[in-house]
Tab-separated table of C-alpha atoms in Angstrom:
chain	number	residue	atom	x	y	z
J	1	UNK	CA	-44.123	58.767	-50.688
J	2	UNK	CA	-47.130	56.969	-51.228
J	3	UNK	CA	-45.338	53.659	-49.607
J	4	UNK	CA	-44.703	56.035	-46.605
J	5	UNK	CA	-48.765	57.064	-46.092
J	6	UNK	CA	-49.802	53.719	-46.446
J	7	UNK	CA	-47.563	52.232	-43.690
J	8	UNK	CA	-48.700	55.613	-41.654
J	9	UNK	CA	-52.455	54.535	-42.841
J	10	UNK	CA	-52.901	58.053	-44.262
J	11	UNK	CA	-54.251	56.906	-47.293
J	12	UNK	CA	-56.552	60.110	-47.625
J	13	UNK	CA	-53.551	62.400	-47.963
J	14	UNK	CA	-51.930	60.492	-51.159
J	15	UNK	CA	-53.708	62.618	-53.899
J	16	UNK	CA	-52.571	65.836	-52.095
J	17	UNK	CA	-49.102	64.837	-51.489
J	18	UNK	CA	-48.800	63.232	-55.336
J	19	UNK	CA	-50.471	66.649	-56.341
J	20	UNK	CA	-47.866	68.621	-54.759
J	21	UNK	CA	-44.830	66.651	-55.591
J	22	UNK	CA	-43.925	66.256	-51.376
J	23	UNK	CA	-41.400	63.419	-51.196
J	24	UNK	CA	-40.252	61.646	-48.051
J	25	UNK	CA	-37.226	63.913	-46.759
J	26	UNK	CA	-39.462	67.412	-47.417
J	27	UNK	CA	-41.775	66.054	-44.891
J	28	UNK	CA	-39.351	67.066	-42.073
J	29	UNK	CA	-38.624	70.687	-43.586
J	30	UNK	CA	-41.925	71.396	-43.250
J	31	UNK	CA	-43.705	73.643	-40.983
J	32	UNK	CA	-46.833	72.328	-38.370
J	33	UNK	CA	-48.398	74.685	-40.302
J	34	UNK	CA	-47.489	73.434	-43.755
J	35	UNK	CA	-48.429	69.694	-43.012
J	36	UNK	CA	-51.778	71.335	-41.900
J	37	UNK	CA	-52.602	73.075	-45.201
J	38	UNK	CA	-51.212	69.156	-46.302
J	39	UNK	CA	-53.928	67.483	-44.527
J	40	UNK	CA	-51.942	66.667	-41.426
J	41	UNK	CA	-54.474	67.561	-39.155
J	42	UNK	CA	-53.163	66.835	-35.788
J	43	UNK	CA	-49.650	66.722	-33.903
J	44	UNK	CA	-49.804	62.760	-33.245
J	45	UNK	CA	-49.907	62.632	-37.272
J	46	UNK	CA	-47.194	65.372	-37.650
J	47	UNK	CA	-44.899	63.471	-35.446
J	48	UNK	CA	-45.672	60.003	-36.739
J	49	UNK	CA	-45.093	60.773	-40.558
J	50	UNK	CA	-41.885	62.663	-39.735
J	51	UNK	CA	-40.325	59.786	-37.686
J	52	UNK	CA	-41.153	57.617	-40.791
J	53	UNK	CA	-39.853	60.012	-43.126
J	54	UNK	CA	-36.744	60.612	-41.328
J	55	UNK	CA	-35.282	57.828	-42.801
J	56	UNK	CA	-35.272	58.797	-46.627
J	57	UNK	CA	-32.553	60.998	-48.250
J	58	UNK	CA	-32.903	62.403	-51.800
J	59	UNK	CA	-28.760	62.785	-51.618
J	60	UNK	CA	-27.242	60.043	-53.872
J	61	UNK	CA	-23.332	59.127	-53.701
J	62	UNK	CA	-21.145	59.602	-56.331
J	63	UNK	CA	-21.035	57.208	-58.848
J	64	UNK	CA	-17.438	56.512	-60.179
J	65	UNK	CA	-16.434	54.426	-63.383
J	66	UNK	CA	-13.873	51.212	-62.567
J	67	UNK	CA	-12.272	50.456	-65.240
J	68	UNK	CA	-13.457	50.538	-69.114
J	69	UNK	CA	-16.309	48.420	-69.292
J	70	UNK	CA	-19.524	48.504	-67.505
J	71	UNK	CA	-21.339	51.372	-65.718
J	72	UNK	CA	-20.624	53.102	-63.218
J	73	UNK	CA	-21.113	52.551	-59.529
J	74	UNK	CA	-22.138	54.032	-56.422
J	75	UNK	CA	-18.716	55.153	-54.331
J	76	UNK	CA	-19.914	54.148	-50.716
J	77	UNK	CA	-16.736	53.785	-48.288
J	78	UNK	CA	-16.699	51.039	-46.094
J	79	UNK	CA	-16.650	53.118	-42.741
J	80	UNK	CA	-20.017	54.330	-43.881
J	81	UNK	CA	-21.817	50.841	-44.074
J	82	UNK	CA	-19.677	49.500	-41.402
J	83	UNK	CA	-20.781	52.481	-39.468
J	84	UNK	CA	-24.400	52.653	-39.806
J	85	UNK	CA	-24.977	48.728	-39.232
J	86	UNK	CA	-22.968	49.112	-36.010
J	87	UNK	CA	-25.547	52.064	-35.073
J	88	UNK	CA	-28.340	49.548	-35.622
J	89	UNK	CA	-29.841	50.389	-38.913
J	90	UNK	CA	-31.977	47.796	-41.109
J	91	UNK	CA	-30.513	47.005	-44.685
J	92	UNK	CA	-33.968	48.513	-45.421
J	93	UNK	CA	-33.361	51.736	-43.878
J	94	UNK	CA	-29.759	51.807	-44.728
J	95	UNK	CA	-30.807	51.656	-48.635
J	96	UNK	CA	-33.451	54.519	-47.774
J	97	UNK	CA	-30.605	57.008	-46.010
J	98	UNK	CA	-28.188	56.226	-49.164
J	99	UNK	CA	-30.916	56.611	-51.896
J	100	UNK	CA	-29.936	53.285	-53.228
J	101	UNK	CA	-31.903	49.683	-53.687
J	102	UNK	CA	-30.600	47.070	-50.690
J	103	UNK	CA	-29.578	45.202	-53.662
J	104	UNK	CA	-26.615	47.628	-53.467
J	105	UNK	CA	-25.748	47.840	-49.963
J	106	UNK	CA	-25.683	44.072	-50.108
J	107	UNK	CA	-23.216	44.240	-52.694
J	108	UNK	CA	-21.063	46.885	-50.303
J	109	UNK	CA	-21.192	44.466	-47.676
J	110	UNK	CA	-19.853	41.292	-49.983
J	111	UNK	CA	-17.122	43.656	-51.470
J	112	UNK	CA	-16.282	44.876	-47.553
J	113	UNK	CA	-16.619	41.516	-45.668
J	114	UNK	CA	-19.086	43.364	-43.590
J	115	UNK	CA	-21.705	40.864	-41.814
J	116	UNK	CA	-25.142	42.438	-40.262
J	117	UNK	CA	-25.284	39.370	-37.747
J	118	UNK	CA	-22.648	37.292	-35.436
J	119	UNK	CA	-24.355	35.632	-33.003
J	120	UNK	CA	-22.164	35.092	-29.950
J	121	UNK	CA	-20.956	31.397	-29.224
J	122	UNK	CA	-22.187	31.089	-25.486
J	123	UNK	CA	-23.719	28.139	-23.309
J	124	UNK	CA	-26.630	28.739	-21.399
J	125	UNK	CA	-24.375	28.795	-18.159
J	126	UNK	CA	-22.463	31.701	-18.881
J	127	UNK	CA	-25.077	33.800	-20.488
J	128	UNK	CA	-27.247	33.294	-17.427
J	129	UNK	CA	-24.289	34.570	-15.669
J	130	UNK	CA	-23.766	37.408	-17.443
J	131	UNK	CA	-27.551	37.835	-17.166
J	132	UNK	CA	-27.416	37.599	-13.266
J	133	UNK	CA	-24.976	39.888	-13.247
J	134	UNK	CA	-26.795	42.749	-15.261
J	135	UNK	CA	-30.273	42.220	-13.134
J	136	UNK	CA	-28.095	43.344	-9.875
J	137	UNK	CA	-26.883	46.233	-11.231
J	138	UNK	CA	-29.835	46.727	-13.344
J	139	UNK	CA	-32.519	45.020	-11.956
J	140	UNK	CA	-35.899	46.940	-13.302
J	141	UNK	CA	-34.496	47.152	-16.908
J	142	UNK	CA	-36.581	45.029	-19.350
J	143	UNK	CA	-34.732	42.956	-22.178
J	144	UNK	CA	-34.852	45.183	-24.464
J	145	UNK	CA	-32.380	47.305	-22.089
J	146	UNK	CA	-30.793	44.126	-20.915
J	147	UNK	CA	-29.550	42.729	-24.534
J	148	UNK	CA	-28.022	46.245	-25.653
J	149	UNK	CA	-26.452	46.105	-22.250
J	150	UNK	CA	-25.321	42.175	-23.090
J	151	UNK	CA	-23.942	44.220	-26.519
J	152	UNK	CA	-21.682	46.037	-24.780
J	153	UNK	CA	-20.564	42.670	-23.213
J	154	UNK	CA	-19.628	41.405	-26.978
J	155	UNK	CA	-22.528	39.558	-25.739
J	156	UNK	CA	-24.993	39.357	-29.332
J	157	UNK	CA	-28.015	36.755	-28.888
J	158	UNK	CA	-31.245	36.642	-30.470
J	159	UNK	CA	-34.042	38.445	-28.361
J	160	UNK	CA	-36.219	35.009	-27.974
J	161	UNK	CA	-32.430	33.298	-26.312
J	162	UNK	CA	-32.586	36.452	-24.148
J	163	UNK	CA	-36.473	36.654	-23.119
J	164	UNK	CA	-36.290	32.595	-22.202
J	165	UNK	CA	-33.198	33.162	-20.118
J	166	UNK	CA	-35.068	36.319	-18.503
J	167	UNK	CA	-38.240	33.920	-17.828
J	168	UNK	CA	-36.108	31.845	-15.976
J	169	UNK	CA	-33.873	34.459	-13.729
J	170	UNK	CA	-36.442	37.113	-13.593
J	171	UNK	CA	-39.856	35.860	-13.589
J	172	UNK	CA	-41.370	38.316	-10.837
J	173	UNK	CA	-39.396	41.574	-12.548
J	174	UNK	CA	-41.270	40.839	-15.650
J	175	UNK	CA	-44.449	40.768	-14.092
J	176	UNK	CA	-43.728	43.621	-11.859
J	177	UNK	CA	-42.869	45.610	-15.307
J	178	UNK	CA	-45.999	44.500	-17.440
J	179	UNK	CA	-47.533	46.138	-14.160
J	180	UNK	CA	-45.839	49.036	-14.460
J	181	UNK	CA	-46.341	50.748	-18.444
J	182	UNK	CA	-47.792	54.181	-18.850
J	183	UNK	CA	-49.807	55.228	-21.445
J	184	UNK	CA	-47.691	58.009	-23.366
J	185	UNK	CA	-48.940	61.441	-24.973
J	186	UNK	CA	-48.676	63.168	-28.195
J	187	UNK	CA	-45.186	64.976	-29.245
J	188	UNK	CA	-44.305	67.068	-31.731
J	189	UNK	CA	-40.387	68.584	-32.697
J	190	UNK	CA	-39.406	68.727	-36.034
J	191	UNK	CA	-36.139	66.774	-36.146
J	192	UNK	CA	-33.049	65.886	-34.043
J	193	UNK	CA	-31.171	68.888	-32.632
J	194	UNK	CA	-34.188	70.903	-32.973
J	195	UNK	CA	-35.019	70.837	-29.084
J	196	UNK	CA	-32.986	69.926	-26.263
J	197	UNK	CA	-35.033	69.267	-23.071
J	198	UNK	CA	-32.616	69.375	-19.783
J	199	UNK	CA	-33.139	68.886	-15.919
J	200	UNK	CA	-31.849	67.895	-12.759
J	201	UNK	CA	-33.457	64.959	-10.294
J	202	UNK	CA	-33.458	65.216	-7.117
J	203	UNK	CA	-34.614	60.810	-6.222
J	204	UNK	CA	-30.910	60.946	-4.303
J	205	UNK	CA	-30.657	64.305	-2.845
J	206	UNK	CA	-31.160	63.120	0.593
J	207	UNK	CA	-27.604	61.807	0.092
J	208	UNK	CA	-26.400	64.770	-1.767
J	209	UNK	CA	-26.169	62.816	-5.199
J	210	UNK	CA	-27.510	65.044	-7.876
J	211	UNK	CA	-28.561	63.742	-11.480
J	212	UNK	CA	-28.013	66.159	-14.585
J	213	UNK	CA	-29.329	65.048	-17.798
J	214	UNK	CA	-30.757	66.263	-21.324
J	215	UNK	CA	-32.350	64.863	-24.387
J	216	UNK	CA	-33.073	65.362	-27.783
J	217	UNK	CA	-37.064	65.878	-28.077
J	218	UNK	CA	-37.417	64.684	-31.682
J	219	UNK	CA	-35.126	61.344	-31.176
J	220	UNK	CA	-34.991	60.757	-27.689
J	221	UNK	CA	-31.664	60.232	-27.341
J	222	UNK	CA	-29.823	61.042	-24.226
J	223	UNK	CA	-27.420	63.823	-24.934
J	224	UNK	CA	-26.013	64.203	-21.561
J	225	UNK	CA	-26.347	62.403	-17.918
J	226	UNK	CA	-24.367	62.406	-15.236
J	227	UNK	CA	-24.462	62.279	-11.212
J	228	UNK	CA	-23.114	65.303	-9.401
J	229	UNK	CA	-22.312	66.069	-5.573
J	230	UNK	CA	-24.054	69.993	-6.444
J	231	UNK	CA	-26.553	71.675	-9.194
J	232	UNK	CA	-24.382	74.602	-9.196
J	233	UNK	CA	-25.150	76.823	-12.673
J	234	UNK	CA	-21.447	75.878	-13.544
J	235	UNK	CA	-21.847	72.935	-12.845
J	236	UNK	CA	-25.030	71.925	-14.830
J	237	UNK	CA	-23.293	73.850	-17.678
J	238	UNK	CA	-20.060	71.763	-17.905
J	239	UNK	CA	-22.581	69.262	-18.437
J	240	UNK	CA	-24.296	70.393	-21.501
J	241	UNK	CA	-21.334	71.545	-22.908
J	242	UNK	CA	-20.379	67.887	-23.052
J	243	UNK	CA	-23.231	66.950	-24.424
J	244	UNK	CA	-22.966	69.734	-27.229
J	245	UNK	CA	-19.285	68.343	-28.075
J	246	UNK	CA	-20.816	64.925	-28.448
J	247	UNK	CA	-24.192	65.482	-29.913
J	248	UNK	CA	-23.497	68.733	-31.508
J	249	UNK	CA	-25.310	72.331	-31.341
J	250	UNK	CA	-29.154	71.943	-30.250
J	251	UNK	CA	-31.344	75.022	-32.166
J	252	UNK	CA	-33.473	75.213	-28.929
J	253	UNK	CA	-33.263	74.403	-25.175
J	254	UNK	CA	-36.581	73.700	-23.174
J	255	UNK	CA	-35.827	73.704	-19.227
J	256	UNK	CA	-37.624	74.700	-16.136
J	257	UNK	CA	-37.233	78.221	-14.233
J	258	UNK	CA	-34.246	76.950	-11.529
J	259	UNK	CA	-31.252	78.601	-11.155
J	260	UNK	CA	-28.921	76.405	-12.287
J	261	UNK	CA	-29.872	76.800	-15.715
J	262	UNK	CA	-28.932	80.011	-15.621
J	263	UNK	CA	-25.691	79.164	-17.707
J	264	UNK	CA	-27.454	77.696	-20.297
J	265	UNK	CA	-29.740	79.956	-20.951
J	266	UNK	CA	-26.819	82.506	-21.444
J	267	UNK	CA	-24.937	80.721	-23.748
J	268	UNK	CA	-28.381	79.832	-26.063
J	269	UNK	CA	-29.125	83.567	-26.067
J	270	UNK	CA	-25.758	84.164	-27.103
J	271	UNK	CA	-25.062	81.868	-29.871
J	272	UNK	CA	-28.772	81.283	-31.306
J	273	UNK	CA	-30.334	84.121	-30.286
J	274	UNK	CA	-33.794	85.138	-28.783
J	275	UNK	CA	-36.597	82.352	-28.881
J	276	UNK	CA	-33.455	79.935	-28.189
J	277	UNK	CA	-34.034	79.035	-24.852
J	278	UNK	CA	-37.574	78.043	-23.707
J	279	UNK	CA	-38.268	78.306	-20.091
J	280	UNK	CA	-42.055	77.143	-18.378
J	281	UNK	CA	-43.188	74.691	-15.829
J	282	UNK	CA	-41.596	71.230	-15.258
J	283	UNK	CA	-45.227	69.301	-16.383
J	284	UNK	CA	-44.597	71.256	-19.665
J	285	UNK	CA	-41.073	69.746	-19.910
J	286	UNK	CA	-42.377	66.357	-20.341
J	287	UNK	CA	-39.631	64.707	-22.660
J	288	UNK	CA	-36.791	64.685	-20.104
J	289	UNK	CA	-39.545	64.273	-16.590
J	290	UNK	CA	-40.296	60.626	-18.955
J	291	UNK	CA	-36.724	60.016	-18.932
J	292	UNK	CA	-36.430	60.473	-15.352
J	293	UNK	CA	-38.578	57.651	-14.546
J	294	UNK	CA	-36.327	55.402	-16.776
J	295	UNK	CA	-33.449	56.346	-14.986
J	296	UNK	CA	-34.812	55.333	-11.685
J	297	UNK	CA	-36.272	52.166	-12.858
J	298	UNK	CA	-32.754	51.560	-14.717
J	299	UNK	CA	-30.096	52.709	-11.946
J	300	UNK	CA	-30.768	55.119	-9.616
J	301	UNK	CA	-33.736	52.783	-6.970
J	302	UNK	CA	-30.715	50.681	-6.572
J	303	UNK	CA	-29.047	53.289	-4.678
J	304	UNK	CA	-32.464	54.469	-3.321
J	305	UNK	CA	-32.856	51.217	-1.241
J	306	UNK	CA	-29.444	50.517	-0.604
J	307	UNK	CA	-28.731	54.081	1.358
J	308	UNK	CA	-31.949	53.823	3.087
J	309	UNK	CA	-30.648	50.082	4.206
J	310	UNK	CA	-27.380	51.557	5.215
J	311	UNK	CA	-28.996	54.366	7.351
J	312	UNK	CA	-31.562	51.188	9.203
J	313	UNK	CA	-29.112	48.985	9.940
J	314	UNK	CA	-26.927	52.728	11.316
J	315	UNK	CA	-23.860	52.261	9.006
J	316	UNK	CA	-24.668	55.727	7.295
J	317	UNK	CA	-25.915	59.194	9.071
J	318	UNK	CA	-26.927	61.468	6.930
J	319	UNK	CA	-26.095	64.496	9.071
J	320	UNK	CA	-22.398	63.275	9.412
J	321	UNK	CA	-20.153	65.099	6.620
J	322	UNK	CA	-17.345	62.466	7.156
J	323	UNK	CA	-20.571	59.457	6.492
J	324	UNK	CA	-21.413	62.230	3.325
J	325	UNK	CA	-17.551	62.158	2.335
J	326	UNK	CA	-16.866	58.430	2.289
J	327	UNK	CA	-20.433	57.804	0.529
J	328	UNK	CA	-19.726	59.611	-1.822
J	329	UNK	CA	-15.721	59.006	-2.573
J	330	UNK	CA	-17.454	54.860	-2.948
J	331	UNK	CA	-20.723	55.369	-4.334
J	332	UNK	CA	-20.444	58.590	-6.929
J	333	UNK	CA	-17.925	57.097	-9.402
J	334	UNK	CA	-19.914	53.604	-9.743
J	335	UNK	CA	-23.418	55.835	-10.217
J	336	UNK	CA	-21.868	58.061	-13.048
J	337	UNK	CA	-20.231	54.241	-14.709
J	338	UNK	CA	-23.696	52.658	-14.422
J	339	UNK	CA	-24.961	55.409	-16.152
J	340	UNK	CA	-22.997	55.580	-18.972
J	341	UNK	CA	-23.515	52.317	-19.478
J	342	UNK	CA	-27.442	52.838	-19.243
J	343	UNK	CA	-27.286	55.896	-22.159
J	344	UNK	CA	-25.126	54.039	-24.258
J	345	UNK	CA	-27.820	50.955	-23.970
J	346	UNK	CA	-31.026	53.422	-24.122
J	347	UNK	CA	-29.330	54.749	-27.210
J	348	UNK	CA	-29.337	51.589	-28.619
J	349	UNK	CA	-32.435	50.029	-27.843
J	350	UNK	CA	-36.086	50.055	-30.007
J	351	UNK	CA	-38.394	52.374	-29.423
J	352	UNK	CA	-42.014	50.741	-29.200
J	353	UNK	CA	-44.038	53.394	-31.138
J	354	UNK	CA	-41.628	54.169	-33.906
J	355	UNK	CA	-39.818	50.661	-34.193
J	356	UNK	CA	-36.357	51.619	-34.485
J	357	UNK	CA	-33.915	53.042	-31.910
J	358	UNK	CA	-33.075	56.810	-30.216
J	359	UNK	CA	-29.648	56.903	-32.552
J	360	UNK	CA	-30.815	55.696	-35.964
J	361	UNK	CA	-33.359	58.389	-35.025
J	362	UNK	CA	-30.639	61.196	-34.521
J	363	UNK	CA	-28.265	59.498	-36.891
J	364	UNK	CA	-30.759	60.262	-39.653
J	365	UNK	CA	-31.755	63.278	-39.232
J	366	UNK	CA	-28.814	64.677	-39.316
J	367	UNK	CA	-27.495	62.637	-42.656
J	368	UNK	CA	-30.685	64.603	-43.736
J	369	UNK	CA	-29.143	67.891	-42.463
J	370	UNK	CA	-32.572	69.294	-42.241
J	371	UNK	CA	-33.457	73.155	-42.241
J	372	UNK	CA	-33.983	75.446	-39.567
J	373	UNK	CA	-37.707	77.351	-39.207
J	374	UNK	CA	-39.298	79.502	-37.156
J	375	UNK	CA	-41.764	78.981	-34.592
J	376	UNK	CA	-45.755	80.224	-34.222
J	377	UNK	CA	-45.537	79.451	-30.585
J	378	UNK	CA	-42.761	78.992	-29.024
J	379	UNK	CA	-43.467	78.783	-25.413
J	380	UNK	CA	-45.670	75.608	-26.312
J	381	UNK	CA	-42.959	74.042	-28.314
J	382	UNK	CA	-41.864	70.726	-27.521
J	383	UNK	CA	-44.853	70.030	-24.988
J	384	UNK	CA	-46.096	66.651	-24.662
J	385	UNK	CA	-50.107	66.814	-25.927
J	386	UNK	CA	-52.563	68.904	-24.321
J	387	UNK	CA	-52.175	69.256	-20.603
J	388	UNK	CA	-54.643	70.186	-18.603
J	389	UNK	CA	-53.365	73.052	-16.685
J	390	UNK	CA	-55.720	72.897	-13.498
J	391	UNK	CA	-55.863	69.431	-13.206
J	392	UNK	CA	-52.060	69.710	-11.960
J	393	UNK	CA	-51.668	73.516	-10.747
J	394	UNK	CA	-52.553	72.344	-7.405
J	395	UNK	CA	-49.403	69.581	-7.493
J	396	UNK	CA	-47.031	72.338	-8.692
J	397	UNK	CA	-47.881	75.184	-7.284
J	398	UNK	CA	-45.718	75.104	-4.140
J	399	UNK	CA	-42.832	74.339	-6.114
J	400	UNK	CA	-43.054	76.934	-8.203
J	401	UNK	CA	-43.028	79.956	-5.653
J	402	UNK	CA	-40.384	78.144	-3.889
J	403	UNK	CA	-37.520	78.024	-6.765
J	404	UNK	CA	-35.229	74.685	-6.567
J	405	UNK	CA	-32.644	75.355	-3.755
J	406	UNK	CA	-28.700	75.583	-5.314
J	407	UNK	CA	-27.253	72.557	-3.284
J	408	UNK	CA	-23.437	72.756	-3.183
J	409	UNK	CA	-20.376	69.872	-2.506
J	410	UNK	CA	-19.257	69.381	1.044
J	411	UNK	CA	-15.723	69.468	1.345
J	412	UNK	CA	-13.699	68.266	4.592
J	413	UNK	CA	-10.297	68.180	4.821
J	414	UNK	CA	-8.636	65.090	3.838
J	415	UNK	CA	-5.076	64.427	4.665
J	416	UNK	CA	-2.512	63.208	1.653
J	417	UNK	CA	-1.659	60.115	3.241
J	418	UNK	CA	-5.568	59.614	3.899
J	419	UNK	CA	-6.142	60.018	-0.096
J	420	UNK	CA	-3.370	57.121	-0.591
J	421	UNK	CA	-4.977	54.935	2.036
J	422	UNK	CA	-8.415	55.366	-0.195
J	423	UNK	CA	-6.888	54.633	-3.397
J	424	UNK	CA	-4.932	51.879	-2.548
J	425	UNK	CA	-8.188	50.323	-0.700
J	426	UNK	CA	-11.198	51.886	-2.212
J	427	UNK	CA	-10.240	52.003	-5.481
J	428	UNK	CA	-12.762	54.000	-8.322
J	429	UNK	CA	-13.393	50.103	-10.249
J	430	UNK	CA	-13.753	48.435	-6.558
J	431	UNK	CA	-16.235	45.248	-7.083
J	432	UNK	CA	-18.184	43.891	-4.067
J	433	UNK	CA	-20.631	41.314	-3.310
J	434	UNK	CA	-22.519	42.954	-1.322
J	435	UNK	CA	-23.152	46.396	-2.948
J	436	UNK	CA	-20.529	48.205	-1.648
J	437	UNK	CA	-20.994	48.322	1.953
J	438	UNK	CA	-17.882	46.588	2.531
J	439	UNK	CA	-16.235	49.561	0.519
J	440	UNK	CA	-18.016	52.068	2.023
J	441	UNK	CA	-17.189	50.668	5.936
J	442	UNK	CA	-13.856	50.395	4.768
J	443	UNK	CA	-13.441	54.064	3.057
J	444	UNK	CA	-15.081	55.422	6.499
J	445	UNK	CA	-12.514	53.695	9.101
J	446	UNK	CA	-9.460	55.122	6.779
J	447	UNK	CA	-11.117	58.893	7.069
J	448	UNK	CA	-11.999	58.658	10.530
J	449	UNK	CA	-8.359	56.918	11.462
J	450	UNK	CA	-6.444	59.639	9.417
């Protein structure tokens, strides 16, 4: 524990913690109001020493005798090691989560063939390739973003390969990005699963695309997000019901007052019970608003410029349901696919102020299986720092006497032999060089021609 504070530079709270016997993974059973009477004075110190402490696990494995002679040894299946490298853990923190020295894992990973490292075997040529390809689908995500993306590639270079290569393809993107950081407030949750924050955006509504998405407040990992043609209640539920399957049961959902989460707060209240489902303004749902901007950066301004370039140069009106139809039938499968592929890379990638990444963060926790608690004040729960109310009344206020319309899917009638005509030539994995017009143009003339 004492390693812990002094990393944290909490020095001052090492006599009370030795006096009290706290070790690492009690920290994150313990109340706001526990770490106060602690000496945690503030919720920037709460959350710091808990995403530290996360880590540590006072849960041994068994150890098993081999043989006759020697002593016995720590019983760690492969799949576990294997497992937890491939989630992006340190050695370090690996040794922490299994209560044993790295000395041991090391040995694991001899006895396993398991390596922590393969560097792919690429020349410049291709990587800068692959590279190119990434910025046009992605072209606002920084390298971090850009080499868990590469990852998924069975692409693995070292970060200072990746940032020279970047330097080269993508000088003014970097400088545009350096522009472009925000200064970020003070959280507090207790641990993974704890709180759920979920939303819809709206950036592509003009086109009737609809984003649905939730994350975990302590880890920030992105439980669920997906593009819809509607924000229906049903729909927005089908949604966090995947995420629940996935990520498992959340303790606590934190959302806005719309409609469509009308679903979700029903199902909360039924299976966790009052207090489960936290409702307030949007400015107070902070967790998942951040993420929002992340998602546009990442995928969704993209789409943004491209529909407003198709509706200039009059290849796309708005007002038309059969334009609405074919945009969609092209452009909503390749949204939803370029999302998945920017969760599983968010997932993946470091965070800046706690050094390691949104799933070794869940991950964990949860090999921590920490304890539930109750809450002093729950409407303030998972609220990013102090906000000052009347600073942004003003900017909210209209929005919240006029509730979030419920936008539903238009539907047209589409002729079987038109559906064949759009799979065989606009099919869900189409690839274009020039964004998908072509597609889209080509989708269009088979509606309008059957």
């Amino acid at each position: 524990m004492e390693e812990v504070l002094r990393q944290c530079r909490f020095e001052r709270l090492i006599p009370v913690f030795q006096r009290e016997n706290i070790s690492p993974n009690l920290v994150c059973k313990l109340s706001s109001f526990e770490l106060q009477c602690l000496g945690v004075s503030n919720s920037q110190e709460m959350m710091k020493l808990r995403t530290y402490c996360i880590k540590y696990s006072n849960v041994q494995p068994d150890r098993l005798r081999r043989g006759e002679a020697g002593p016995p040894v720590y019983e760690i299946p492969k799949e576990i090691i294997a497992s937890l490298i491939e989630t992006g853990f340190k050695i370090s923190e690996i040794a922490k989560l299994l209560s044993v020295s790295e000395s041991t894992v090391y040995r694991r990973m001899r006895m396993y063939n398991i390596s922590k490292v393969n560097f792919t075997d690429i020349n410049d040529n291709e990587l800068q390739r692959e590279i190119n390809d990434l910025l046009t689908n992605f072209p606002r995500c920084g390298e971090n973003m850009l080499q868990q993306m590469l990852k998924q590639k069975d692409i693995w270079i070292p970060r200072s390969r990746l940032r020279e290569n970047l330097c080269k393809l993508d000088e003014d993107g970097i400088a545009e990005r350096k522009r472009g950081r925000l200064h970020r407030r003070v959280y507090n949750v207790q641990a993974p699963n704890h709180l759920w924050h979920v939303d819809t955006n709206h950036k592509l509504i003009r086109w009737r695309f609809i984003i649905l998405g939730g994350v975990d407040g302590f880890s920030r990992l992105v439980t669920f997000l997906k593009c819809e043609n509607n924000n229906k209640a049903e729909t927005v539920y089908k949604s966090f019901m995947d995420g629940v399957k996935a990520y498992g049961m959340p303790l606590r959902v934190r959302s806005d007052q719309g409609r469509e989460n009308i679903l979700i707060a029903d199902y909360m209240l039924a299976t966790r019970g009052p207090g489960s489902m936290i409702t307030g303004k949007s400015v107070h749902n902070q967790r998942i608003e951040r993420l929002w901007r992340d998602v546009y950066e990442g995928v969704l301004s993209l789409h943004y410029d491209l529909f407003y370039f198709m509706e200039d140069q009059h290849l796309l009106d708005i007002l038309n349901p059969v334009h609405i139809y074919a945009l969609h039938y092209v452009y909503l499968p390749k949204i939803n696919e370029k999302l998945n592929i920017w969760q599983e890379a968010w997932s993946r990638h470091k965070l800046r102020t706690v050094k390691t990444s949104p799933l070794c963060l869940w991950t964990a926790g949860n090999i921590n299986n920490l304890i539930t608690f109750q809450l002093d004040d729950p409407a303030n729960y998972g609220v990013d720092g102090t906000i000052d109310d009347n600073e942004i009344e003003n900017n909210h206020e209209r929005a919240d006497l006029n509730p979030r319309p419920i936008f539903s899917s238009e539907i047209i009638p589409v002729s079987e032999r038109c559906q064949e005509q759009l799979i065989l030539h606009c099919p869900s994995d189409w690839t274009s060089s020039n964004y998908g017009i072509d597609i889209y143009c080509t989708a269009l003339d088979i509606i309008k021609r059957y």
